């Protein structure tokens, strides 16, 4: 049976930006053009641009230097077309109808969506709605289910590790405890890896509710043994034992009511427990910014190039991820609305415990 060749492909980036997005776009466009004669249409500002038809042809784009360029040349947004859909006030079209019009106007044969959990969950719903879609895994959180790696993660580890190391000099100079808040609302892969790489004394993760009494006891014992300063790597989604008992909505409301982020609360709790002067530093968006490191450039290139092959073979409905260290097609339907938390038997977590790091439990 003869199949229709895939000639024109739309590309969008959605959700938070991350290092490696432009490297993946570059690899997809160059591989698709060189191997299959494909043409590409850039979609501005994520699903917002897909709904509105805010697109441009990428035929004459200069890709030199793009492999190391941070951010995303396409722009991004957090628009979710399937969440509380309402008609556009100008066109009267529902989001999915606007997407159909964009496909028709630009003669798109398929769409490649680069993003994290939300982006690829939306991609899965588009696939279910009959669109030809492929996903690529981008997130500094490394929390997309079913794939071992996501591009952006390794660069963020480098940045967060360097940030903790820079703060260590202040902690040492002033004989303080320093709480360094690291991104990771729902999972703690970034906090775990950066914390271990930067020799943190305490690491607090969303997966392990902390007991401030145990943290205080740990710090007091270390101080009595002669330790002069402490580094606490705290994921922004870290929670205590009482918060762990709350439902999702209750927890969200409790966090919204906090005057400052979790790192500041933890600092006050440690100071109250130990009497040790404690300060907070929030690394924030620098963890998502800047150029990708070599690892993420290569990972994004490998996955972007593989996307061209998947498109040519019409292997739609897949996230192109990593399984057992190899590129693999993962059904988008299997990752929809899921995350990948750190398992409690994770090797890196076990290594941290063997080093004597306190995880608050």
CSV table of C-alpha atoms in Angstrom, one decimal:
chain,number,residue,atom,x,y,z
A,1,UNK,CA,0.0,0.0,0.0
A,2,UNK,CA,1.4,3.4,-1.0
A,3,UNK,CA,1.8,5.9,1.8
A,4,UNK,CA,1.8,9.7,1.4
A,5,UNK,CA,5.3,11.1,2.0
A,6,UNK,CA,5.8,13.5,4.8
A,7,UNK,CA,7.0,16.7,3.2
A,8,UNK,CA,6.1,19.7,5.4
A,9,UNK,CA,6.5,19.6,9.2
A,10,UNK,CA,5.6,22.2,11.8
A,11,UNK,CA,7.9,22.7,14.8
A,12,UNK,CA,7.0,24.3,18.1
A,13,UNK,CA,8.5,24.6,21.6
A,14,UNK,CA,6.3,24.9,24.6
A,15,UNK,CA,6.5,25.3,28.3
A,16,UNK,CA,9.7,26.5,30.1
A,17,UNK,CA,12.7,27.1,27.9
A,18,UNK,CA,15.8,24.9,28.4
A,19,UNK,CA,19.3,24.5,27.0
A,20,UNK,CA,19.3,22.2,23.9
A,21,UNK,CA,16.1,23.3,22.3
A,22,UNK,CA,17.8,25.1,19.4
A,23,UNK,CA,20.3,22.2,19.0
A,24,UNK,CA,17.3,19.8,18.6
A,25,UNK,CA,15.6,22.2,16.1
A,26,UNK,CA,18.8,22.5,14.1
A,27,UNK,CA,19.3,18.7,14.0
A,28,UNK,CA,15.7,18.0,12.9
A,29,UNK,CA,15.8,20.6,10.1
A,30,UNK,CA,19.2,19.7,8.8
A,31,UNK,CA,18.6,15.9,8.9
A,32,UNK,CA,15.1,16.2,7.5
A,33,UNK,CA,16.3,18.4,4.6
A,34,UNK,CA,19.4,16.4,3.8
A,35,UNK,CA,18.0,12.9,4.1
A,36,UNK,CA,14.4,13.3,3.0
A,37,UNK,CA,14.0,16.7,1.3
A,38,UNK,CA,11.6,17.8,4.0
A,39,UNK,CA,10.5,21.4,4.6
A,40,UNK,CA,9.9,23.0,8.0
A,41,UNK,CA,7.5,25.6,9.3
A,42,UNK,CA,8.4,27.3,12.6
A,43,UNK,CA,5.5,27.9,14.9
A,44,UNK,CA,5.9,30.9,17.2
A,45,UNK,CA,5.2,30.8,21.0
A,46,UNK,CA,4.2,27.2,21.4
A,47,UNK,CA,0.6,26.1,21.1
A,48,UNK,CA,-0.6,29.7,21.1
A,49,UNK,CA,1.0,30.1,17.7
A,50,UNK,CA,-0.3,26.8,16.5
A,51,UNK,CA,-3.9,27.9,17.4
A,52,UNK,CA,-3.4,31.4,15.9
A,53,UNK,CA,-1.5,30.3,12.8
A,54,UNK,CA,1.5,32.4,13.8
A,55,UNK,CA,4.0,30.5,11.6
A,56,UNK,CA,6.9,31.1,9.2
A,57,UNK,CA,8.8,29.1,6.7
A,58,UNK,CA,12.3,28.0,7.8
A,59,UNK,CA,13.6,27.1,4.3
A,60,UNK,CA,16.3,29.8,4.2
A,61,UNK,CA,17.2,29.8,7.9
A,62,UNK,CA,20.9,29.9,8.8
A,63,UNK,CA,21.6,27.2,11.4
A,64,UNK,CA,25.3,28.0,11.9
A,65,UNK,CA,26.0,28.5,15.6
A,66,UNK,CA,22.5,27.4,16.6
A,67,UNK,CA,23.7,24.2,18.3
A,68,UNK,CA,25.1,26.2,21.2
A,69,UNK,CA,22.4,28.8,21.4
A,70,UNK,CA,20.4,28.9,24.6
A,71,UNK,CA,16.6,29.5,24.8
A,72,UNK,CA,14.4,28.8,21.8
A,73,UNK,CA,14.4,30.7,18.5
A,74,UNK,CA,10.7,29.9,18.2
A,75,UNK,CA,9.6,31.4,21.4
A,76,UNK,CA,7.4,29.6,23.9
A,77,UNK,CA,4.2,29.8,26.0
A,78,UNK,CA,2.3,27.7,28.5
A,79,UNK,CA,-1.0,27.7,26.5
A,80,UNK,CA,-2.8,24.3,26.8
A,81,UNK,CA,-5.4,24.0,24.0
A,82,UNK,CA,-7.3,21.2,25.7
A,83,UNK,CA,-7.6,22.8,29.1
A,84,UNK,CA,-10.9,24.7,29.5
A,85,UNK,CA,-11.2,25.4,25.8
A,86,UNK,CA,-13.2,28.5,24.8
A,87,UNK,CA,-13.9,29.9,21.3
A,88,UNK,CA,-11.5,32.6,20.0
A,89,UNK,CA,-13.3,36.0,20.3
A,90,UNK,CA,-12.2,36.9,16.8
A,91,UNK,CA,-12.7,33.7,14.8
A,92,UNK,CA,-15.2,31.9,17.0
A,93,UNK,CA,-13.1,28.7,16.6
A,94,UNK,CA,-12.2,26.4,19.5
A,95,UNK,CA,-8.5,25.8,19.9
A,96,UNK,CA,-8.5,22.4,18.2
A,97,UNK,CA,-10.4,23.9,15.2
A,98,UNK,CA,-7.8,26.7,15.0
A,99,UNK,CA,-5.1,24.0,14.9
A,100,UNK,CA,-6.9,22.3,12.0
A,101,UNK,CA,-6.9,25.6,10.2
A,102,UNK,CA,-3.2,26.1,10.7
A,103,UNK,CA,-2.5,22.6,9.4
A,104,UNK,CA,-4.6,23.3,6.4
A,105,UNK,CA,-3.2,26.8,5.7
A,106,UNK,CA,0.5,25.8,5.9
A,107,UNK,CA,-0.1,22.3,4.4
A,108,UNK,CA,1.5,20.6,7.4
A,109,UNK,CA,1.8,16.8,7.1
A,110,UNK,CA,3.0,16.5,10.7
A,111,UNK,CA,4.0,18.4,13.9
A,112,UNK,CA,7.0,18.0,16.2
A,113,UNK,CA,6.5,19.3,19.7
A,114,UNK,CA,9.5,20.0,21.9
A,115,UNK,CA,8.8,20.2,25.6
A,116,UNK,CA,8.2,18.6,28.9
A,117,UNK,CA,5.3,16.8,30.6
A,118,UNK,CA,2.6,19.4,29.7
A,119,UNK,CA,3.8,19.9,26.1
A,120,UNK,CA,3.9,16.2,25.4
A,121,UNK,CA,0.6,15.5,27.2
A,122,UNK,CA,-0.9,18.0,24.8
A,123,UNK,CA,0.9,16.3,21.9
A,124,UNK,CA,-0.7,13.0,23.0
A,125,UNK,CA,-4.1,14.6,23.0
A,126,UNK,CA,-3.5,16.0,19.5
A,127,UNK,CA,-2.5,12.5,18.4
A,128,UNK,CA,-5.7,11.1,19.8
A,129,UNK,CA,-7.6,13.8,17.9
A,130,UNK,CA,-6.1,12.5,14.6
A,131,UNK,CA,-3.1,14.8,14.1
A,132,UNK,CA,0.3,13.4,13.0
A,133,UNK,CA,2.5,14.3,16.0
A,134,UNK,CA,5.9,13.4,17.4
A,135,UNK,CA,7.3,14.6,20.7
A,136,UNK,CA,10.8,15.4,21.9
A,137,UNK,CA,11.8,15.5,25.6
A,138,UNK,CA,13.0,18.8,26.9
A,139,UNK,CA,13.1,19.7,30.6
A,140,UNK,CA,15.7,20.6,33.2
A,141,UNK,CA,13.7,18.5,35.7
A,142,UNK,CA,14.3,15.1,33.9
A,143,UNK,CA,10.8,14.1,34.9
A,144,UNK,CA,9.2,12.8,31.7
A,145,UNK,CA,7.9,9.3,32.3
A,146,UNK,CA,9.4,6.4,30.3
A,147,UNK,CA,12.5,8.2,29.0
A,148,UNK,CA,15.8,7.9,30.9
A,149,UNK,CA,17.0,11.4,29.8
A,150,UNK,CA,15.8,14.8,28.7
A,151,UNK,CA,17.9,17.5,27.1
A,152,UNK,CA,18.4,20.5,29.3
A,153,UNK,CA,18.9,18.4,32.5
A,154,UNK,CA,22.7,18.0,32.3
A,155,UNK,CA,23.3,21.7,31.7
A,156,UNK,CA,21.0,22.6,34.6
A,157,UNK,CA,23.0,20.3,36.9
A,158,UNK,CA,26.2,22.1,35.8
A,159,UNK,CA,24.7,25.5,36.5
A,160,UNK,CA,23.1,24.5,39.9
A,161,UNK,CA,26.4,22.8,41.0
A,162,UNK,CA,28.4,25.9,40.1
A,163,UNK,CA,25.8,28.0,42.0
A,164,UNK,CA,26.1,25.9,45.1
A,165,UNK,CA,29.9,26.0,44.9
A,166,UNK,CA,29.9,29.8,44.7
A,167,UNK,CA,27.7,30.0,47.7
A,168,UNK,CA,29.9,27.7,49.6
A,169,UNK,CA,32.6,30.4,49.8
A,170,UNK,CA,30.2,32.7,51.6
A,171,UNK,CA,29.1,29.9,54.0
A,172,UNK,CA,32.7,29.1,54.8
A,173,UNK,CA,33.7,32.7,55.3
A,174,UNK,CA,30.8,33.5,57.6
A,175,UNK,CA,30.5,30.1,59.3
A,176,UNK,CA,26.8,30.0,58.3
A,177,UNK,CA,24.4,27.4,57.1
A,178,UNK,CA,23.2,28.3,53.6
A,179,UNK,CA,20.0,27.0,52.1
A,180,UNK,CA,20.3,26.9,48.3
A,181,UNK,CA,16.9,26.6,46.6
A,182,UNK,CA,17.0,24.6,43.4
A,183,UNK,CA,14.3,24.1,40.7
A,184,UNK,CA,12.0,21.1,40.9
A,185,UNK,CA,8.4,21.5,41.9
A,186,UNK,CA,7.3,17.9,41.7
A,187,UNK,CA,10.5,15.8,41.4
A,188,UNK,CA,14.0,16.3,42.8
A,189,UNK,CA,16.4,14.9,40.1
A,190,UNK,CA,18.1,18.3,39.7
A,191,UNK,CA,18.4,18.9,43.4
A,192,UNK,CA,19.7,15.4,44.1
A,193,UNK,CA,22.4,15.4,41.4
A,194,UNK,CA,23.5,19.0,41.9
A,195,UNK,CA,23.5,18.5,45.7
A,196,UNK,CA,25.7,15.5,45.5
A,197,UNK,CA,28.0,17.0,42.9
A,198,UNK,CA,28.5,20.1,45.1
A,199,UNK,CA,29.0,18.1,48.3
A,200,UNK,CA,25.9,19.4,50.1
A,201,UNK,CA,25.4,18.3,53.7
A,202,UNK,CA,21.6,18.2,53.5
A,203,UNK,CA,19.5,17.5,50.4
A,204,UNK,CA,15.7,18.0,50.6
A,205,UNK,CA,13.5,16.5,47.8
A,206,UNK,CA,9.8,16.4,47.0
A,207,UNK,CA,10.0,12.6,47.1
A,208,UNK,CA,11.2,12.4,50.7
A,209,UNK,CA,9.2,14.5,53.3
A,210,UNK,CA,11.6,16.0,55.8
A,211,UNK,CA,11.5,16.0,59.6
A,212,UNK,CA,13.1,19.3,60.8
A,213,UNK,CA,13.9,17.7,64.1
A,214,UNK,CA,16.2,15.2,62.3
A,215,UNK,CA,17.8,17.9,60.2
A,216,UNK,CA,18.5,19.9,63.4
A,217,UNK,CA,19.9,16.9,65.2
A,218,UNK,CA,22.2,16.2,62.2
A,219,UNK,CA,23.5,19.7,62.0
A,220,UNK,CA,24.0,20.0,65.8
A,221,UNK,CA,26.0,16.7,65.9
A,222,UNK,CA,28.2,17.8,63.0
A,223,UNK,CA,28.8,21.2,64.6
A,224,UNK,CA,29.7,19.6,67.9
A,225,UNK,CA,32.2,17.5,66.0
A,226,UNK,CA,33.8,20.7,64.7
A,227,UNK,CA,32.1,21.5,61.3
A,228,UNK,CA,32.0,25.2,60.8
A,229,UNK,CA,29.4,25.7,58.0
A,230,UNK,CA,26.7,23.8,56.2
A,231,UNK,CA,25.2,23.6,52.7
A,232,UNK,CA,21.5,22.6,52.3
A,233,UNK,CA,20.3,21.9,48.8
A,234,UNK,CA,16.6,22.4,48.8
A,235,UNK,CA,14.3,21.5,45.9
A,236,UNK,CA,11.5,24.1,45.5
A,237,UNK,CA,9.0,21.3,45.9
A,238,UNK,CA,10.5,20.0,49.2
A,239,UNK,CA,7.9,19.4,51.8
A,240,UNK,CA,7.7,18.4,55.5
A,241,UNK,CA,5.9,15.4,57.1
A,242,UNK,CA,2.7,17.4,57.7
A,243,UNK,CA,2.5,18.7,54.2
A,244,UNK,CA,2.9,15.2,52.8
A,245,UNK,CA,-0.4,14.4,54.4
A,246,UNK,CA,-2.2,17.1,52.4
A,247,UNK,CA,-4.2,16.6,49.2
A,248,UNK,CA,-3.0,18.2,46.0
A,249,UNK,CA,-5.4,21.2,46.2
A,250,UNK,CA,-4.7,21.7,50.0
A,251,UNK,CA,-0.9,21.6,49.4
A,252,UNK,CA,-1.1,24.1,46.5
A,253,UNK,CA,-3.2,26.4,48.6
A,254,UNK,CA,-0.8,26.1,51.5
A,255,UNK,CA,2.2,27.0,49.3
A,256,UNK,CA,0.3,29.9,47.7
A,257,UNK,CA,-0.2,31.3,51.3
A,258,UNK,CA,3.5,31.2,52.1
A,259,UNK,CA,5.0,34.7,52.2
A,260,UNK,CA,8.3,33.3,50.6
A,261,UNK,CA,9.4,30.2,48.9
A,262,UNK,CA,10.3,27.0,50.7
A,263,UNK,CA,14.0,27.8,50.9
A,264,UNK,CA,13.3,30.7,53.2
A,265,UNK,CA,11.1,28.6,55.4
A,266,UNK,CA,13.6,25.9,55.8
A,267,UNK,CA,16.3,28.4,56.7
A,268,UNK,CA,14.1,29.8,59.5
A,269,UNK,CA,13.3,26.3,60.7
A,270,UNK,CA,17.0,25.3,60.8
A,271,UNK,CA,17.9,28.4,62.7
A,272,UNK,CA,15.1,27.8,65.2
A,273,UNK,CA,16.2,24.2,65.7
A,274,UNK,CA,20.0,24.8,65.9
A,275,UNK,CA,20.6,28.5,66.7
A,276,UNK,CA,22.9,28.4,63.7
A,277,UNK,CA,22.9,31.5,61.5
A,278,UNK,CA,21.2,30.4,58.3
A,279,UNK,CA,20.6,32.2,55.0
A,280,UNK,CA,18.9,31.4,51.7
A,281,UNK,CA,19.9,31.8,48.1
A,282,UNK,CA,17.4,31.0,45.3
A,283,UNK,CA,19.2,30.0,42.1
A,284,UNK,CA,16.0,30.6,40.0
A,285,UNK,CA,15.9,31.0,36.3
A,286,UNK,CA,19.7,30.9,35.7
A,287,UNK,CA,19.2,27.1,35.9
A,288,UNK,CA,17.2,27.2,32.6
A,289,UNK,CA,19.3,29.8,30.9
A,290,UNK,CA,22.6,30.0,29.0
A,291,UNK,CA,24.1,27.7,26.4
A,292,UNK,CA,23.8,23.9,26.6
A,293,UNK,CA,26.8,22.0,27.7
A,294,UNK,CA,28.4,19.5,25.3
A,295,UNK,CA,26.3,16.6,26.6
A,296,UNK,CA,23.0,18.3,26.0
A,297,UNK,CA,24.1,19.5,22.6
A,298,UNK,CA,24.8,15.9,21.6
A,299,UNK,CA,21.7,14.5,23.2
A,300,UNK,CA,19.5,17.1,21.6
A,301,UNK,CA,21.2,16.5,18.2
A,302,UNK,CA,20.8,12.7,18.5
A,303,UNK,CA,17.1,13.0,19.3
A,304,UNK,CA,16.4,15.8,16.8
A,305,UNK,CA,18.1,13.8,14.0
A,306,UNK,CA,16.1,10.7,15.0
A,307,UNK,CA,12.9,12.7,14.8
A,308,UNK,CA,13.5,13.1,11.0
A,309,UNK,CA,13.7,9.3,10.6
A,310,UNK,CA,10.5,8.8,12.6
A,311,UNK,CA,8.7,11.4,10.4
A,312,UNK,CA,9.9,9.7,7.2
A,313,UNK,CA,8.7,6.3,8.5
A,314,UNK,CA,5.4,7.9,9.6
A,315,UNK,CA,5.9,6.7,13.2
A,316,UNK,CA,3.6,9.2,14.6
A,317,UNK,CA,2.2,9.3,18.1
A,318,UNK,CA,5.6,8.7,19.7
A,319,UNK,CA,7.9,10.6,22.1
A,320,UNK,CA,11.5,10.1,20.9
A,321,UNK,CA,13.3,9.3,24.1
A,322,UNK,CA,16.1,7.2,25.6
A,323,UNK,CA,15.6,3.6,26.9
A,324,UNK,CA,18.5,1.4,27.9
A,325,UNK,CA,20.8,4.1,26.6
A,326,UNK,CA,19.4,4.0,23.1
A,327,UNK,CA,17.0,6.1,21.1
A,328,UNK,CA,13.5,4.7,21.3
A,329,UNK,CA,10.0,5.5,20.3
A,330,UNK,CA,7.7,5.8,23.4
A,331,UNK,CA,4.0,6.0,22.8
A,332,UNK,CA,2.8,9.5,23.8
A,333,UNK,CA,-0.3,7.9,25.2
A,334,UNK,CA,1.9,6.2,27.9
A,335,UNK,CA,3.3,9.4,29.3
A,336,UNK,CA,0.2,11.6,29.3
A,337,UNK,CA,-0.2,13.5,32.6
A,338,UNK,CA,2.5,11.4,34.3
A,339,UNK,CA,5.8,12.3,35.9
A,340,UNK,CA,9.0,10.4,36.8
A,341,UNK,CA,9.8,10.8,40.5
A,342,UNK,CA,13.0,9.6,42.0
A,343,UNK,CA,12.5,6.0,43.1
A,344,UNK,CA,13.6,5.4,46.7
A,345,UNK,CA,16.0,2.7,45.6
A,346,UNK,CA,17.7,5.0,43.1
A,347,UNK,CA,21.5,4.5,42.8
A,348,UNK,CA,22.4,8.2,43.2
A,349,UNK,CA,20.1,8.5,46.2
A,350,UNK,CA,21.8,5.4,47.7
A,351,UNK,CA,25.2,6.9,46.9
A,352,UNK,CA,24.2,10.1,48.7
A,353,UNK,CA,23.2,8.2,51.8
A,354,UNK,CA,26.4,6.3,51.8
A,355,UNK,CA,28.3,9.6,51.8
A,356,UNK,CA,26.5,10.6,55.0
A,357,UNK,CA,24.3,13.2,53.4
A,358,UNK,CA,21.1,13.9,55.4
A,359,UNK,CA,17.8,13.7,53.4
A,360,UNK,CA,15.7,14.8,56.3
A,361,UNK,CA,14.2,11.4,57.0
